[in-house]
């Protein structure tokens, strides 16, 4: 039985980078695709950004390949993450030979809590003057993230991880987050240290080589991973995986890039690296390695898209990647 993959391009350059990536996947595996839609264009047409069929397809597929949506992205991705019970977002950021990077020694993985923190959606407008937001941190979600981090570190031969937080200010919520994850690390015998997330931003900008795996709350992970994208050469390179217990949604970190959408020049590397993470998640390890090496060698030798200083199209890059597959 073939794996069934929900394919959701979304809006804008999602319609360029996702088809280019499917061509690469088709060259290494024989998956069955369920093509579905969501996002701004769907909302304009039907009044709602996330059709029931899409939610159903993503909830039941073995994995989902997602492009990006536009202004409706919170209304699309948050329910989808919930549908697959995705409690962690894995965001690796590493430099690649041939790509100009602000910090050539970057090789980090951010494990971002994916369900709570300030993105739990508990906001209120109390009066004309006053608005509030509740920051939700539970011991159970922190423990689950800690368990995942320990298993990730053990499976991928990392020395340990660093918790990013701000427990000097958010004493109760980040206090619980840090204490719980440290406790889990101790149970697993995994090395753990911690850093204030603001200081970490400075250290990442100046010397990212001091970090390896970073475990952090939702908002911190969002911001630090975009910072990491800047260090390694831009948003067009960073993949991500929203992982649940037995399903996952794999998507580039970038958005739908309305400024270049329709020109056919979006960099497909982030989505192709996301597809490699999808392959790995489904235990297609050699295919994942093949895709990753082919994309890396294309980044090194070209052709490259304009965001990396080249003049190639998305399809030129896909052709070059497919040529390099074994
Ligand atoms: P963005 O990531 O779409 O674009 C930021 C800049 O990076 C733009 O100059 C864009 O051209 C460039 N860029 C991004 N991906 C690229 C690629 N693959 N190749 C070449 N250049 C690339 O972020 P922005 O502009 O802040 O947001 C645009 C829209 O996307 C907004 O409506 C936003 O809400 C949405 N968005 C959706 C996300 C998602 O679906 N997960 C994530 C981030 C933003
Ligand atoms: Mg973001």
mmCIF file of C-alpha atoms and ligand atoms in Angstrom:
data_model
loop_
_atom_site.group_PDB
_atom_site.id
_atom_site.type_symbol
_atom_site.label_atom_id
_atom_site.label_comp_id
_atom_site.label_asym_id
_atom_site.label_seq_id
_atom_site.Cartn_x
_atom_site.Cartn_y
_atom_site.Cartn_z
ATOM 1 C CA UNK A 1 0.000 0.000 0.000
ATOM 2 C CA UNK A 2 1.434 3.337 -1.069
ATOM 3 C CA UNK A 3 1.723 6.171 1.392
ATOM 4 C CA UNK A 4 -1.018 8.748 0.942
ATOM 5 C CA UNK A 5 0.216 12.331 1.023
ATOM 6 C CA UNK A 6 -2.082 15.345 1.234
ATOM 7 C CA UNK A 7 -0.672 18.060 -1.027
ATOM 8 C CA UNK A 8 -1.660 21.604 -0.152
ATOM 9 C CA UNK A 9 0.110 24.321 -2.191
ATOM 10 C CA UNK A 10 -1.906 27.173 -0.589
ATOM 11 C CA UNK A 11 -1.376 30.610 -2.129
ATOM 12 C CA UNK A 12 1.241 32.539 -4.089
ATOM 13 C CA UNK A 13 4.572 30.781 -4.547
ATOM 14 C CA UNK A 14 3.100 27.681 -2.889
ATOM 15 C CA UNK A 15 1.784 26.935 -6.406
ATOM 16 C CA UNK A 16 5.361 27.061 -7.718
ATOM 17 C CA UNK A 17 7.492 25.417 -5.037
ATOM 18 C CA UNK A 18 5.107 22.543 -4.246
ATOM 19 C CA UNK A 19 4.703 21.264 -7.854
ATOM 20 C CA UNK A 20 8.490 21.539 -8.345
ATOM 21 C CA UNK A 21 8.977 19.472 -5.183
ATOM 22 C CA UNK A 22 6.430 16.835 -6.272
ATOM 23 C CA UNK A 23 8.491 16.311 -9.434
ATOM 24 C CA UNK A 24 11.483 15.563 -7.206
ATOM 25 C CA UNK A 25 9.463 13.234 -4.932
ATOM 26 C CA UNK A 26 8.105 11.399 -7.980
ATOM 27 C CA UNK A 27 11.671 10.685 -9.031
ATOM 28 C CA UNK A 28 12.408 8.773 -5.803
ATOM 29 C CA UNK A 29 9.135 7.309 -4.475
ATOM 30 C CA UNK A 30 5.715 6.190 -5.637
ATOM 31 C CA UNK A 31 3.300 8.006 -3.336
ATOM 32 C CA UNK A 32 -0.387 8.581 -3.814
ATOM 33 C CA UNK A 33 -1.325 12.280 -3.662
ATOM 34 C CA UNK A 34 -4.502 13.849 -2.444
ATOM 35 C CA UNK A 35 -4.505 17.397 -3.886
ATOM 36 C CA UNK A 36 -6.344 19.825 -1.633
ATOM 37 C CA UNK A 37 -6.694 23.561 -1.258
ATOM 38 C CA UNK A 38 -6.845 26.246 1.425
ATOM 39 C CA UNK A 39 -5.878 29.866 1.878
ATOM 40 C CA UNK A 40 -6.670 33.380 0.694
ATOM 41 C CA UNK A 41 -7.893 32.414 -2.770
ATOM 42 C CA UNK A 42 -10.258 29.795 -1.350
ATOM 43 C CA UNK A 43 -11.537 32.289 1.228
ATOM 44 C CA UNK A 44 -12.231 34.811 -1.519
ATOM 45 C CA UNK A 45 -14.123 32.252 -3.563
ATOM 46 C CA UNK A 46 -16.049 30.488 -0.804
ATOM 47 C CA UNK A 47 -15.924 32.761 2.247
ATOM 48 C CA UNK A 48 -13.831 30.330 4.347
ATOM 49 C CA UNK A 49 -10.096 29.608 4.011
ATOM 50 C CA UNK A 50 -10.074 25.975 5.167
ATOM 51 C CA UNK A 51 -12.531 23.615 3.435
ATOM 52 C CA UNK A 52 -13.802 20.610 5.390
ATOM 53 C CA UNK A 53 -12.367 18.212 2.724
ATOM 54 C CA UNK A 54 -8.905 19.686 3.274
ATOM 55 C CA UNK A 55 -9.088 19.285 7.034
ATOM 56 C CA UNK A 56 -10.306 15.709 6.536
ATOM 57 C CA UNK A 57 -7.556 14.913 3.991
ATOM 58 C CA UNK A 58 -4.780 16.279 6.205
ATOM 59 C CA UNK A 59 -6.212 14.534 9.301
ATOM 60 C CA UNK A 60 -6.159 11.141 7.592
ATOM 61 C CA UNK A 61 -3.113 11.329 5.283
ATOM 62 C CA UNK A 62 0.162 9.677 6.272
ATOM 63 C CA UNK A 63 1.776 13.094 5.901
ATOM 64 C CA UNK A 64 1.060 16.472 4.326
ATOM 65 C CA UNK A 65 3.218 18.615 2.070
ATOM 66 C CA UNK A 66 2.166 22.220 2.556
ATOM 67 C CA UNK A 67 3.355 25.304 0.642
ATOM 68 C CA UNK A 68 2.250 28.544 2.278
ATOM 69 C CA UNK A 69 -0.869 30.613 2.604
ATOM 70 C CA UNK A 70 -1.265 34.395 2.841
ATOM 71 C CA UNK A 71 -3.261 36.551 5.240
ATOM 72 C CA UNK A 72 -5.426 33.568 6.228
ATOM 73 C CA UNK A 73 -2.423 31.518 7.302
ATOM 74 C CA UNK A 74 -3.284 31.472 11.026
ATOM 75 C CA UNK A 75 -6.800 30.242 10.121
ATOM 76 C CA UNK A 76 -5.303 27.478 8.001
ATOM 77 C CA UNK A 77 -2.146 26.247 9.675
ATOM 78 C CA UNK A 78 -3.287 26.386 13.300
ATOM 79 C CA UNK A 79 -6.314 24.085 12.791
ATOM 80 C CA UNK A 80 -4.217 21.806 10.573
ATOM 81 C CA UNK A 81 -1.499 21.489 13.227
ATOM 82 C CA UNK A 82 -4.224 20.695 15.720
ATOM 83 C CA UNK A 83 -5.773 18.128 13.362
ATOM 84 C CA UNK A 84 -2.535 16.123 13.318
ATOM 85 C CA UNK A 85 -1.903 16.789 17.010
ATOM 86 C CA UNK A 86 1.391 18.441 16.170
ATOM 87 C CA UNK A 87 3.051 19.340 19.430
ATOM 88 C CA UNK A 88 6.471 20.182 18.008
ATOM 89 C CA UNK A 89 7.790 22.111 15.034
ATOM 90 C CA UNK A 90 11.264 21.024 13.925
ATOM 91 C CA UNK A 91 13.215 23.794 12.192
ATOM 92 C CA UNK A 92 16.756 23.008 11.138
ATOM 93 C CA UNK A 93 18.915 25.901 9.895
ATOM 94 C CA UNK A 94 22.285 25.152 8.411
ATOM 95 C CA UNK A 95 24.587 26.811 5.942
ATOM 96 C CA UNK A 96 25.203 25.167 2.585
ATOM 97 C CA UNK A 97 28.380 25.242 0.496
ATOM 98 C CA UNK A 98 27.982 27.756 -2.312
ATOM 99 C CA UNK A 99 25.392 29.886 -0.528
ATOM 100 C CA UNK A 100 26.522 33.219 0.920
ATOM 101 C CA UNK A 101 25.655 33.247 4.580
ATOM 102 C CA UNK A 102 25.912 35.941 7.211
ATOM 103 C CA UNK A 103 27.174 33.257 9.590
ATOM 104 C CA UNK A 104 28.801 30.392 7.667
ATOM 105 C CA UNK A 105 29.147 28.279 10.837
ATOM 106 C CA UNK A 106 25.447 27.900 11.463
ATOM 107 C CA UNK A 107 24.142 24.402 12.060
ATOM 108 C CA UNK A 108 21.286 24.436 14.522
ATOM 109 C CA UNK A 109 17.939 22.753 14.982
ATOM 110 C CA UNK A 110 15.105 24.581 16.685
ATOM 111 C CA UNK A 111 12.464 22.438 18.384
ATOM 112 C CA UNK A 112 9.543 24.777 18.850
ATOM 113 C CA UNK A 113 6.580 24.074 21.101
ATOM 114 C CA UNK A 114 3.698 24.091 18.648
ATOM 115 C CA UNK A 115 0.416 24.302 20.563
ATOM 116 C CA UNK A 116 0.491 26.860 23.338
ATOM 117 C CA UNK A 117 2.403 29.856 24.717
ATOM 118 C CA UNK A 118 1.137 33.191 23.416
ATOM 119 C CA UNK A 119 -0.202 31.488 20.268
ATOM 120 C CA UNK A 120 -2.865 29.589 22.193
ATOM 121 C CA UNK A 121 -5.357 32.163 20.923
ATOM 122 C CA UNK A 122 -6.603 33.341 24.323
ATOM 123 C CA UNK A 123 -6.978 37.065 23.651
ATOM 124 C CA UNK A 124 -9.496 39.564 24.837
ATOM 125 C CA UNK A 125 -10.491 43.165 24.294
ATOM 126 C CA UNK A 126 -11.694 44.275 27.701
ATOM 127 C CA UNK A 127 -12.436 47.895 26.888
ATOM 128 C CA UNK A 128 -11.638 50.611 24.375
ATOM 129 C CA UNK A 129 -8.281 50.974 26.125
ATOM 130 C CA UNK A 130 -7.381 47.509 27.354
ATOM 131 C CA UNK A 131 -6.575 44.279 25.533
ATOM 132 C CA UNK A 132 -5.122 41.135 27.101
ATOM 133 C CA UNK A 133 -3.552 37.858 26.077
ATOM 134 C CA UNK A 134 -3.162 34.761 28.202
ATOM 135 C CA UNK A 135 0.056 32.810 27.885
ATOM 136 C CA UNK A 136 -0.734 29.141 28.267
ATOM 137 C CA UNK A 137 1.981 26.742 29.399
ATOM 138 C CA UNK A 138 1.084 23.257 30.601
ATOM 139 C CA UNK A 139 3.245 20.699 32.300
ATOM 140 C CA UNK A 140 1.920 18.021 29.954
ATOM 141 C CA UNK A 141 2.870 19.874 26.747
ATOM 142 C CA UNK A 142 6.264 20.838 28.192
ATOM 143 C CA UNK A 143 6.886 17.231 29.195
ATOM 144 C CA UNK A 144 5.889 15.960 25.765
ATOM 145 C CA UNK A 145 8.247 18.460 24.106
ATOM 146 C CA UNK A 146 11.023 17.513 26.535
ATOM 147 C CA UNK A 147 10.524 13.805 25.780
ATOM 148 C CA UNK A 148 10.627 14.526 22.056
ATOM 149 C CA UNK A 149 13.784 16.642 22.439
ATOM 150 C CA UNK A 150 15.561 13.866 24.351
ATOM 151 C CA UNK A 151 14.601 11.255 21.755
ATOM 152 C CA UNK A 152 15.600 13.608 18.928
ATOM 153 C CA UNK A 153 18.994 14.311 20.477
ATOM 154 C CA UNK A 154 19.609 10.596 21.087
ATOM 155 C CA UNK A 155 18.474 9.509 17.598
ATOM 156 C CA UNK A 156 20.495 12.163 15.785
ATOM 157 C CA UNK A 157 23.705 12.008 17.823
ATOM 158 C CA UNK A 158 23.576 15.486 19.301
ATOM 159 C CA UNK A 159 25.353 16.189 22.587
ATOM 160 C CA UNK A 160 22.333 17.699 24.287
ATOM 161 C CA UNK A 161 20.092 20.741 23.969
ATOM 162 C CA UNK A 162 19.651 24.301 25.156
ATOM 163 C CA UNK A 163 16.326 25.599 26.456
ATOM 164 C CA UNK A 164 15.549 29.188 25.368
ATOM 165 C CA UNK A 165 13.242 31.006 27.770
ATOM 166 C CA UNK A 166 12.687 34.080 29.874
ATOM 167 C CA UNK A 167 11.950 32.641 33.311
ATOM 168 C CA UNK A 168 13.373 35.685 35.039
ATOM 169 C CA UNK A 169 10.321 37.657 33.833
ATOM 170 C CA UNK A 170 7.687 35.021 33.033
ATOM 171 C CA UNK A 171 8.447 33.239 36.296
ATOM 172 C CA UNK A 172 5.397 31.021 36.465
ATOM 173 C CA UNK A 173 4.921 30.013 32.817
ATOM 174 C CA UNK A 174 8.541 29.785 31.688
ATOM 175 C CA UNK A 175 9.419 28.574 35.175
ATOM 176 C CA UNK A 176 7.174 25.562 34.560
ATOM 177 C CA UNK A 177 8.475 25.162 30.990
ATOM 178 C CA UNK A 178 12.145 25.086 31.989
ATOM 179 C CA UNK A 179 11.742 23.025 35.180
ATOM 180 C CA UNK A 180 9.654 20.394 33.422
ATOM 181 C CA UNK A 181 11.996 19.994 30.457
ATOM 182 C CA UNK A 182 15.075 19.902 32.696
ATOM 183 C CA UNK A 183 13.438 17.178 34.743
ATOM 184 C CA UNK A 184 12.752 15.118 31.607
ATOM 185 C CA UNK A 185 16.347 15.605 30.412
ATOM 186 C CA UNK A 186 17.657 14.400 33.753
ATOM 187 C CA UNK A 187 15.430 11.294 33.561
ATOM 188 C CA UNK A 188 16.878 10.560 30.112
ATOM 189 C CA UNK A 189 20.459 11.379 31.069
ATOM 190 C CA UNK A 190 20.578 14.007 28.312
ATOM 191 C CA UNK A 191 22.785 17.087 28.759
ATOM 192 C CA UNK A 192 20.749 20.252 28.998
ATOM 193 C CA UNK A 193 21.551 23.905 29.539
ATOM 194 C CA UNK A 194 19.469 27.042 29.150
ATOM 195 C CA UNK A 195 19.698 30.643 27.981
ATOM 196 C CA UNK A 196 17.543 33.741 28.050
ATOM 197 C CA UNK A 197 15.971 34.002 24.617
ATOM 198 C CA UNK A 198 16.914 37.666 24.116
ATOM 199 C CA UNK A 199 20.574 37.025 24.940
ATOM 200 C CA UNK A 200 20.414 33.980 22.685
ATOM 201 C CA UNK A 201 19.344 36.224 19.780
ATOM 202 C CA UNK A 202 22.545 38.248 20.217
ATOM 203 C CA UNK A 203 24.687 35.128 20.515
ATOM 204 C CA UNK A 204 23.052 33.584 17.454
ATOM 205 C CA UNK A 205 23.767 36.707 15.410
ATOM 206 C CA UNK A 206 27.414 36.834 16.517
ATOM 207 C CA UNK A 207 28.434 33.192 16.984
ATOM 208 C CA UNK A 208 25.773 30.561 16.213
ATOM 209 C CA UNK A 209 28.371 27.776 16.499
ATOM 210 C CA UNK A 210 27.822 27.774 20.260
ATOM 211 C CA UNK A 211 24.349 26.269 19.761
ATOM 212 C CA UNK A 212 23.224 22.928 18.461
ATOM 213 C CA UNK A 213 19.669 21.921 19.390
ATOM 214 C CA UNK A 214 17.471 24.675 20.845
ATOM 215 C CA UNK A 215 14.186 23.858 22.592
ATOM 216 C CA UNK A 216 11.830 26.790 23.020
ATOM 217 C CA UNK A 217 8.309 28.091 23.526
ATOM 218 C CA UNK A 218 6.120 28.834 20.514
ATOM 219 C CA UNK A 219 6.743 32.560 19.873
ATOM 220 C CA UNK A 220 10.463 32.344 20.674
ATOM 221 C CA UNK A 221 10.779 29.497 18.179
ATOM 222 C CA UNK A 222 8.975 31.486 15.508
ATOM 223 C CA UNK A 223 11.274 34.479 15.921
ATOM 224 C CA UNK A 224 14.555 32.635 16.483
ATOM 225 C CA UNK A 225 14.014 30.437 13.427
ATOM 226 C CA UNK A 226 13.433 33.459 11.188
ATOM 227 C CA UNK A 227 16.627 34.931 12.647
ATOM 228 C CA UNK A 228 18.373 31.662 11.828
ATOM 229 C CA UNK A 229 17.043 31.905 8.257
ATOM 230 C CA UNK A 230 18.770 35.264 7.958
ATOM 231 C CA UNK A 231 22.055 33.767 9.173
ATOM 232 C CA UNK A 232 22.135 30.996 6.579
ATOM 233 C CA UNK A 233 21.134 32.884 3.443
ATOM 234 C CA UNK A 234 17.429 33.572 3.486
ATOM 235 C CA UNK A 235 13.960 32.177 3.932
ATOM 236 C CA UNK A 236 14.095 30.245 0.667
ATOM 237 C CA UNK A 237 16.276 27.603 2.353
ATOM 238 C CA UNK A 238 14.548 26.686 5.610
ATOM 239 C CA UNK A 239 12.329 23.624 5.936
ATOM 240 C CA UNK A 240 10.111 22.695 8.836
ATOM 241 C CA UNK A 241 8.172 19.737 10.140
ATOM 242 C CA UNK A 242 5.048 19.926 12.301
ATOM 243 C CA UNK A 243 5.185 16.558 13.963
ATOM 244 C CA UNK A 244 2.475 14.759 15.910
ATOM 245 C CA UNK A 245 2.467 11.246 17.318
ATOM 246 C CA UNK A 246 1.748 9.612 13.983
ATOM 247 C CA UNK A 247 1.227 12.303 11.363
ATOM 248 C CA UNK A 248 3.078 15.348 10.216
ATOM 249 C CA UNK A 249 2.791 18.482 8.092
ATOM 250 C CA UNK A 250 5.936 19.467 6.243
ATOM 251 C CA UNK A 251 6.307 23.043 5.017
ATOM 252 C CA UNK A 252 8.895 25.688 4.214
ATOM 253 C CA UNK A 253 9.320 28.302 6.945
ATOM 254 C CA UNK A 254 8.594 31.076 4.429
ATOM 255 C CA UNK A 255 5.242 32.558 3.468
ATOM 256 C CA UNK A 256 3.531 32.868 0.076
ATOM 257 C CA UNK A 257 5.841 35.728 -1.075
ATOM 258 C CA UNK A 258 3.302 37.885 -2.943
ATOM 259 C CA UNK A 259 6.143 40.132 -4.174
ATOM 260 C CA UNK A 260 7.498 37.392 -6.470
ATOM 261 C CA UNK A 261 4.481 35.091 -6.873
ATOM 262 C CA UNK A 262 3.623 34.273 -10.483
ATOM 263 C CA UNK A 263 7.122 34.951 -11.782
ATOM 264 C CA UNK A 264 8.253 31.316 -11.514
ATOM 265 C CA UNK A 265 11.473 32.258 -9.717
ATOM 266 C CA UNK A 266 10.742 31.193 -6.136
ATOM 267 C CA UNK A 267 13.472 29.126 -4.538
ATOM 268 C CA UNK A 268 12.096 25.580 -4.110
ATOM 269 C CA UNK A 269 14.957 24.451 -1.811
ATOM 270 C CA UNK A 270 13.071 25.006 1.468
ATOM 271 C CA UNK A 271 10.128 22.931 0.229
ATOM 272 C CA UNK A 272 12.424 20.215 -1.153
ATOM 273 C CA UNK A 273 14.251 20.027 2.190
ATOM 274 C CA UNK A 274 10.804 19.827 3.845
ATOM 275 C CA UNK A 275 9.990 16.900 1.535
ATOM 276 C CA UNK A 276 13.228 15.242 2.672
ATOM 277 C CA UNK A 277 12.000 15.602 6.272
ATOM 278 C CA UNK A 278 8.677 14.071 5.193
ATOM 279 C CA UNK A 279 10.520 11.100 3.661
ATOM 280 C CA UNK A 280 12.510 10.634 6.841
ATOM 281 C CA UNK A 281 9.350 10.814 8.948
ATOM 282 C CA UNK A 282 7.872 7.978 6.856
ATOM 283 C CA UNK A 283 11.132 5.977 7.234
ATOM 284 C CA UNK A 284 12.292 6.475 3.644
ATOM 285 C CA UNK A 285 15.766 7.335 4.922
ATOM 286 C CA UNK A 286 17.832 6.642 1.815
ATOM 287 C CA UNK A 287 15.368 8.576 -0.378
ATOM 288 C CA UNK A 288 15.506 11.458 2.121
ATOM 289 C CA UNK A 289 19.307 11.487 1.954
ATOM 290 C CA UNK A 290 19.211 11.373 -1.838
ATOM 291 C CA UNK A 291 16.869 14.363 -2.082
ATOM 292 C CA UNK A 292 18.833 16.348 0.503
ATOM 293 C CA UNK A 293 22.187 15.731 -1.213
ATOM 294 C CA UNK A 294 20.774 16.537 -4.645
ATOM 295 C CA UNK A 295 19.380 19.864 -3.395
ATOM 296 C CA UNK A 296 22.629 20.651 -1.563
ATOM 297 C CA UNK A 297 24.749 19.928 -4.600
ATOM 298 C CA UNK A 298 22.424 22.082 -6.751
ATOM 299 C CA UNK A 299 22.791 24.928 -4.234
ATOM 300 C CA UNK A 300 26.551 24.526 -4.469
ATOM 301 C CA UNK A 301 26.949 24.325 -8.256
ATOM 302 C CA UNK A 302 23.818 26.115 -9.419
ATOM 303 C CA UNK A 303 21.535 26.826 -11.106
ATOM 304 C CA UNK A 304 20.322 29.234 -8.426
ATOM 305 C CA UNK A 305 17.198 31.366 -8.127
ATOM 306 C CA UNK A 306 17.436 35.202 -7.841
ATOM 307 C CA UNK A 307 17.201 35.236 -4.019
ATOM 308 C CA UNK A 308 20.587 33.471 -4.054
ATOM 309 C CA UNK A 309 22.025 35.764 -6.696
ATOM 310 C CA UNK A 310 21.256 33.554 -9.705
ATOM 311 C CA UNK A 311 18.827 33.884 -12.597
ATOM 312 C CA UNK A 312 17.326 30.395 -12.720
ATOM 313 C CA UNK A 313 13.633 29.603 -12.523
ATOM 314 C CA UNK A 314 12.015 27.298 -9.984
ATOM 315 C CA UNK A 315 11.717 24.639 -12.692
ATOM 316 C CA UNK A 316 15.381 24.961 -13.723
ATOM 317 C CA UNK A 317 16.308 24.172 -10.128
ATOM 318 C CA UNK A 318 13.916 21.200 -10.033
ATOM 319 C CA UNK A 319 15.439 19.861 -13.296
ATOM 320 C CA UNK A 320 18.936 20.197 -11.840
ATOM 321 C CA UNK A 321 17.938 18.438 -8.614
ATOM 322 C CA UNK A 322 16.286 15.571 -10.523
ATOM 323 C CA UNK A 323 19.427 15.199 -12.711
ATOM 324 C CA UNK A 324 21.500 14.740 -9.564
ATOM 325 C CA UNK A 325 19.315 12.023 -8.043
ATOM 326 C CA UNK A 326 20.795 8.530 -8.146
HETATM 327 P P1 LIG B 1 7.354 35.695 3.020
HETATM 328 O O1 LIG B 1 8.142 34.588 3.577
HETATM 329 O O2 LIG B 1 6.227 35.342 2.137
HETATM 330 O O3 LIG B 1 8.328 36.685 2.214
HETATM 331 C C1 LIG B 1 9.382 37.427 2.825
HETATM 332 C C2 LIG B 1 10.448 37.769 1.772
HETATM 333 O O4 LIG B 1 11.185 36.597 1.453
HETATM 334 C C3 LIG B 1 9.854 38.266 0.460
HETATM 335 O O5 LIG B 1 10.681 39.240 -0.092
HETATM 336 C C4 LIG B 1 9.852 37.024 -0.412
HETATM 337 O O6 LIG B 1 9.942 37.295 -1.786
HETATM 338 C C5 LIG B 1 11.083 36.283 0.085
HETATM 339 N N1 LIG B 1 10.901 34.828 -0.044
HETATM 340 C C6 LIG B 1 10.155 34.021 0.745
HETATM 341 N N2 LIG B 1 10.195 32.764 0.310
HETATM 342 C C7 LIG B 1 10.982 32.762 -0.793
HETATM 343 C C8 LIG B 1 11.396 31.755 -1.708
HETATM 344 N N3 LIG B 1 11.034 30.467 -1.590
HETATM 345 N N4 LIG B 1 12.205 32.104 -2.739
HETATM 346 C C9 LIG B 1 12.601 33.378 -2.877
HETATM 347 N N5 LIG B 1 12.253 34.387 -2.056
HETATM 348 C C10 LIG B 1 11.445 34.085 -1.028
HETATM 349 O O7 LIG B 1 6.845 36.560 4.262
HETATM 350 P P2 LIG B 1 5.922 37.862 4.297
HETATM 351 O O8 LIG B 1 6.211 38.724 3.122
HETATM 352 O O9 LIG B 1 6.104 38.392 5.648
HETATM 353 O O10 LIG B 1 4.456 37.322 4.185
HETATM 354 C C11 LIG B 1 3.744 37.184 2.949
HETATM 355 C C12 LIG B 1 2.446 36.454 3.223
HETATM 356 O O11 LIG B 1 2.723 35.120 3.638
HETATM 357 C C13 LIG B 1 1.634 37.090 4.344
HETATM 358 O O12 LIG B 1 0.274 37.059 3.946
HETATM 359 C C14 LIG B 1 1.858 36.184 5.538
HETATM 360 O O13 LIG B 1 0.769 36.144 6.411
HETATM 361 C C15 LIG B 1 2.042 34.840 4.866
HETATM 362 N N6 LIG B 1 2.874 33.881 5.628
HETATM 363 C C16 LIG B 1 2.447 32.593 5.637
HETATM 364 C C17 LIG B 1 3.162 31.614 6.282
HETATM 365 C C18 LIG B 1 2.669 30.211 6.204
HETATM 366 O O14 LIG B 1 1.793 29.879 5.418
HETATM 367 N N7 LIG B 1 3.172 29.284 6.995
HETATM 368 C C19 LIG B 1 4.412 31.916 6.991
HETATM 369 C C20 LIG B 1 4.830 33.307 6.867
HETATM 370 C C21 LIG B 1 4.058 34.246 6.212
HETATM 371 MG MG1 LIG B 2 7.084 32.633 11.152
#
